[in-house]
XYZ file of C-alpha atoms in Angstrom:
270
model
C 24.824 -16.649 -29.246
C 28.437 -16.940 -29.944
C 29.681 -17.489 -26.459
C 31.999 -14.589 -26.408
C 32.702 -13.728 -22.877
C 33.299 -10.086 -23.804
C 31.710 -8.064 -26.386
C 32.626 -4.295 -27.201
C 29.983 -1.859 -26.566
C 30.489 -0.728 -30.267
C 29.469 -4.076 -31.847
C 26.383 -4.268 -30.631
C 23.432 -4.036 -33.532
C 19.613 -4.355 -33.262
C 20.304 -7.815 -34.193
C 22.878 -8.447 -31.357
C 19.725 -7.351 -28.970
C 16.909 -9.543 -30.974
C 19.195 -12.164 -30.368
C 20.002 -11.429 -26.580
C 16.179 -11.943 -26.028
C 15.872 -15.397 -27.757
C 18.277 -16.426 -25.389
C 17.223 -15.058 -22.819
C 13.387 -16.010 -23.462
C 15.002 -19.944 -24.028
C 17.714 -20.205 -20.813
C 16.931 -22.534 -18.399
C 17.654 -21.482 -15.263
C 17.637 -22.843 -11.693
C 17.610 -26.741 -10.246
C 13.860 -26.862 -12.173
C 15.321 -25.612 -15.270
C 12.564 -23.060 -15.753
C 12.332 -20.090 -18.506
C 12.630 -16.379 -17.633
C 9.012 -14.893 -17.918
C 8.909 -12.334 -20.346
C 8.084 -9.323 -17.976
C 11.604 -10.813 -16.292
C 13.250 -10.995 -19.494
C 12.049 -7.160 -20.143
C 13.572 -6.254 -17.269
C 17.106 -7.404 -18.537
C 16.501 -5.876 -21.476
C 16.174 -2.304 -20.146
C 19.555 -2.725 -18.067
C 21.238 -3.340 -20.991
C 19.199 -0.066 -22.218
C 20.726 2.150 -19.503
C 24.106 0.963 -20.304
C 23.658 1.948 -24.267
C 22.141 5.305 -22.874
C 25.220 6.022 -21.099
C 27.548 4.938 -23.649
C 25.322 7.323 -26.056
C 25.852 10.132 -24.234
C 29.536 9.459 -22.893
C 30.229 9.831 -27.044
C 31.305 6.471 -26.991
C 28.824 5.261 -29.428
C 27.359 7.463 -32.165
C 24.026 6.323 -31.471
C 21.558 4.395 -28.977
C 20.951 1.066 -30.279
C 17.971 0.638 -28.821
C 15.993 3.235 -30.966
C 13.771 0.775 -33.465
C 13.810 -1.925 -30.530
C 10.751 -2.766 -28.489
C 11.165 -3.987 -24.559
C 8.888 -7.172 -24.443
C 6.552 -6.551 -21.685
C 3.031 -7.958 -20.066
C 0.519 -6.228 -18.262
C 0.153 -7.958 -15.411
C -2.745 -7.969 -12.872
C -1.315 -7.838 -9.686
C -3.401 -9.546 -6.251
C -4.913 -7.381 -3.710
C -6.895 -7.525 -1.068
C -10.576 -6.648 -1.248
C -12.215 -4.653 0.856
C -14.123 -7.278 3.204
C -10.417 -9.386 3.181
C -9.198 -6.488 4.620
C -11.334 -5.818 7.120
C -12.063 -9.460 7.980
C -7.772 -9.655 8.307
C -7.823 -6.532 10.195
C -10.451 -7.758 12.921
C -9.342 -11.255 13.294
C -9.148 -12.081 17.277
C -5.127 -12.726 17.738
C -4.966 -12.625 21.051
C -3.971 -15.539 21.140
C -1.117 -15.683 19.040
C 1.322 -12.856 19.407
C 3.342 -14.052 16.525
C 0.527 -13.398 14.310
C -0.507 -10.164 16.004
C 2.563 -8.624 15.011
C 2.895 -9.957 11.442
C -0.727 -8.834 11.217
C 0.154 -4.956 11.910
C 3.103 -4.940 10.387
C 0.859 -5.919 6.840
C -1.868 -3.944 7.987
C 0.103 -0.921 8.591
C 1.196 -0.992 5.092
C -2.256 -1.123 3.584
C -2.655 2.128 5.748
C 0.364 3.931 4.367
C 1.230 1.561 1.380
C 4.911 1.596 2.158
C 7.328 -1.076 1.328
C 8.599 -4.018 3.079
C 12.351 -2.844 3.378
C 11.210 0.619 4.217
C 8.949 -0.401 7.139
C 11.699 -2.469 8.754
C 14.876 -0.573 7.946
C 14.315 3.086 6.406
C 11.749 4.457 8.758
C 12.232 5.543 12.031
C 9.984 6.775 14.831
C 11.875 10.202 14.587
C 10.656 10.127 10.898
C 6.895 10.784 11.909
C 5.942 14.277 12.417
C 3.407 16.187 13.286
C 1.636 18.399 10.487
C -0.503 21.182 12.799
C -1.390 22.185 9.781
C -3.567 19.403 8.694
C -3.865 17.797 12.370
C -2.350 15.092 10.889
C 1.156 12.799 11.499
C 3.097 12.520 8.170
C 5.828 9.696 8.115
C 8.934 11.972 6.460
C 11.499 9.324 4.542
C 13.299 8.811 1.596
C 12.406 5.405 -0.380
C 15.507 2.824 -0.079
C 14.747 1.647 -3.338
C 14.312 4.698 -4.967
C 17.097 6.716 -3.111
C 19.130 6.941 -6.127
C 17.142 9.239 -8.181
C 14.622 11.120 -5.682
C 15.982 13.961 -4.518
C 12.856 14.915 -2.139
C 11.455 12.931 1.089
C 8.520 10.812 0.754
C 5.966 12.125 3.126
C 3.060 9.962 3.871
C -0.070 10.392 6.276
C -0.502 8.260 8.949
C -3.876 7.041 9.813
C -5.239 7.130 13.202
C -5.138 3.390 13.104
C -1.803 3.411 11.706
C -0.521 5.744 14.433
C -2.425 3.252 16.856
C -0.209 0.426 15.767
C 2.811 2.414 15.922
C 2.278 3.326 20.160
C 1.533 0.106 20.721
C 4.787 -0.970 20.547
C 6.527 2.230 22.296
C 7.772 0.257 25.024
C 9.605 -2.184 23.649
C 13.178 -2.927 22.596
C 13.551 -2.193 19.027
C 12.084 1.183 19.675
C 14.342 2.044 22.289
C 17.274 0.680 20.750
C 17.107 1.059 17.112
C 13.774 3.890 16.879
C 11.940 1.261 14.685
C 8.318 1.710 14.683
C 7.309 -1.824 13.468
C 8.621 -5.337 15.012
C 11.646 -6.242 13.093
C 10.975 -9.581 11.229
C 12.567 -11.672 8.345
C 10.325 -11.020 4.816
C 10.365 -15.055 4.522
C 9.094 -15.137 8.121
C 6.256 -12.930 7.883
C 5.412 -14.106 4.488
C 4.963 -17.794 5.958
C 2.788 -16.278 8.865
C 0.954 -14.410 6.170
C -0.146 -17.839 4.555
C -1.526 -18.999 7.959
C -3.400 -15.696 8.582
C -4.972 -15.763 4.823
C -6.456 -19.135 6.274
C -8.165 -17.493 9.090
C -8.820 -14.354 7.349
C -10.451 -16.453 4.786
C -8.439 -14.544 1.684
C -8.836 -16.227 -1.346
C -5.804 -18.575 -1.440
C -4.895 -17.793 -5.401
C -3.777 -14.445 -4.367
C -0.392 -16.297 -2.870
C -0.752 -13.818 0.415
C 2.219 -11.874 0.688
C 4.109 -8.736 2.355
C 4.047 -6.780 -0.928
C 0.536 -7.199 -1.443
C -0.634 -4.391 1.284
C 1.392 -1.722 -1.002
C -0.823 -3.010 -3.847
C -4.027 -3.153 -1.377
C -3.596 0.129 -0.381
C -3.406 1.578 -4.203
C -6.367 -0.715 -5.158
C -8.475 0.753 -2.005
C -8.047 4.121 -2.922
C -9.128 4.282 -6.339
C -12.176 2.277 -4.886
C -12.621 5.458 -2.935
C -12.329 7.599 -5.576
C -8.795 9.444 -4.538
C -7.377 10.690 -7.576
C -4.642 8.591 -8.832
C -1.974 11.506 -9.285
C -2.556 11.586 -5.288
C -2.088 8.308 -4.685
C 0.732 7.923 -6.875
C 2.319 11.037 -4.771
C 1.408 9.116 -1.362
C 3.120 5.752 -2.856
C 6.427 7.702 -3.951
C 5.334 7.448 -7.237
C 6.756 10.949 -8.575
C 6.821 10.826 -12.463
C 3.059 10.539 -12.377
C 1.621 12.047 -9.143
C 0.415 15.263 -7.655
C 3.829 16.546 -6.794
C 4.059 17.696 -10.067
C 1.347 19.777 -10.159
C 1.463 21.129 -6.523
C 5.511 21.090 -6.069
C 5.908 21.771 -2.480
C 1.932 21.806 -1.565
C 1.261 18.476 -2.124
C 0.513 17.486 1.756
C -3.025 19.435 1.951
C -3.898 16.857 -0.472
C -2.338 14.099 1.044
C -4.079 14.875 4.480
C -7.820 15.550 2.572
C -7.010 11.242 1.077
C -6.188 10.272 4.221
C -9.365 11.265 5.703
C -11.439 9.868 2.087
C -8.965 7.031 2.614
C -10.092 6.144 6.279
C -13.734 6.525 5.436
C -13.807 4.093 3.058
C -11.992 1.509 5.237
C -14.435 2.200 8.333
C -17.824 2.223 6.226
C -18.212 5.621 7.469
């Protein structure tokens, strides 16, 4: 508000944040001068949190300025896939197109496992799936690049039969024997256009903006249709501060393997 380049850590007041987040709500930013949305400007807002944390318990502030302040935030309903979308993307005849083949298992894979973009292309490798005798069941064994920092434990997810079947069919090619990939490597922007053309055929409802990141959110939505229990899912996502792994600490893949079978029956119609 004043244009200071620098302000000390020490000067900041409840005020000094109220006012951070009128200018931030009121910015313009980009070549369309648009606002920050608010879930955006929230975000901001709890950086600037884990900076006053720090400085709180480095001593070099007496107190967290936050306490009494309230992170603006929306709920937000994100897009998914329903279940007939799904299937009807799934089942499309590509054959065709191998462009669109791929793109299609790569975002069909993901509604199978749920895993991210960045993880599916970079992260995993083929060596990362294992065998479970246990649970006759292939677990993909990884640790989340974007949550790296702060989980201390792999991510182990089951791998569907179909899944698995996407994963051989590309044993034989390049980017398996050179860099143990299991999906075909692929820009985010490029499969995101491709996405847009296979919404057409899929017939998706076009408001839901067809994107990569949608098959994590397809995969969580489909699951609580078939009644998994969301602590489970939230352990199969990676989400650990509210999933099973909490509760079952290093026992957690009996339940993972019981989903996946729930999980695959509700896909098939079986």
């Amino acid at each position: 508000k004043e244009k200071k380049k620098n302000l000390l850590i020490q000067s900041v007041t409840l005020r000094t944040l109220k006012d951070f987040e009128d200018f931030l709500r009121t910015v313009k930013i980009g070549r369309h001068g648009t606002n920050l949305g608010i879930n955006t400007v929230g975000k901001h807002m709890s950086r600037l949190r884990t900076v006053c944390k720090y400085a709180t318990d480095s001593e070099i502030i007496s107190k967290n300025i936050f306490n009494g302040y309230r992170i603006p935030q929306v709920k937000v309903r994100r897009p998914f896939l329903s279940l007939a979308e799904f299937r009807r993307l799934r089942d499309l005849d590509l054959s065709d197109s191998a462009e669109k083949d791929r793109v299609r298992d790569c975002f069909i894979f993901c509604c199978y496992t749920g895993i991210r973009y960045a993880d599916s292309q970079q992260t995993i490798k083929f060596s990362d799936i294992k065998y479970k005798k246990d649970y006759q069941t292939f677990f993909i064994c990884f640790t989340q690049s974007k949550n790296s920092h702060n989980v201390g434990i792999p991510i182990e997810v089951p791998l569907l039969p179909e899944a698995m079947k996407i994963v051989e069919k590309y044993k034989d090619t390049n980017f398996r024997e050179i860099e143990d990939l299991i999906l075909p490597p692929a820009t985010n922007q490029h499969i995101n256009r491709i996405l847009k053309e296979l919404a057409k055929d899929a017939d998706v409802d076009p408001s839901k903006n067809l994107s990569f990141h949608i098959s994590r959110h397809t995969c969580a939505q489909l699951q609580y249709e078939a009644e998994i229990m969301e602590r489970t899912t939230g352990a199969w996502l990676g989400h650990f501060s509210n999933s099973i792994t909490s509760v079952y600490q290093n026992d957690y893949e009996k339940a993972l393997a019981k989903a996946a079978i729930k999980y695959r029956a509700y896909l098939n119609g079986i």
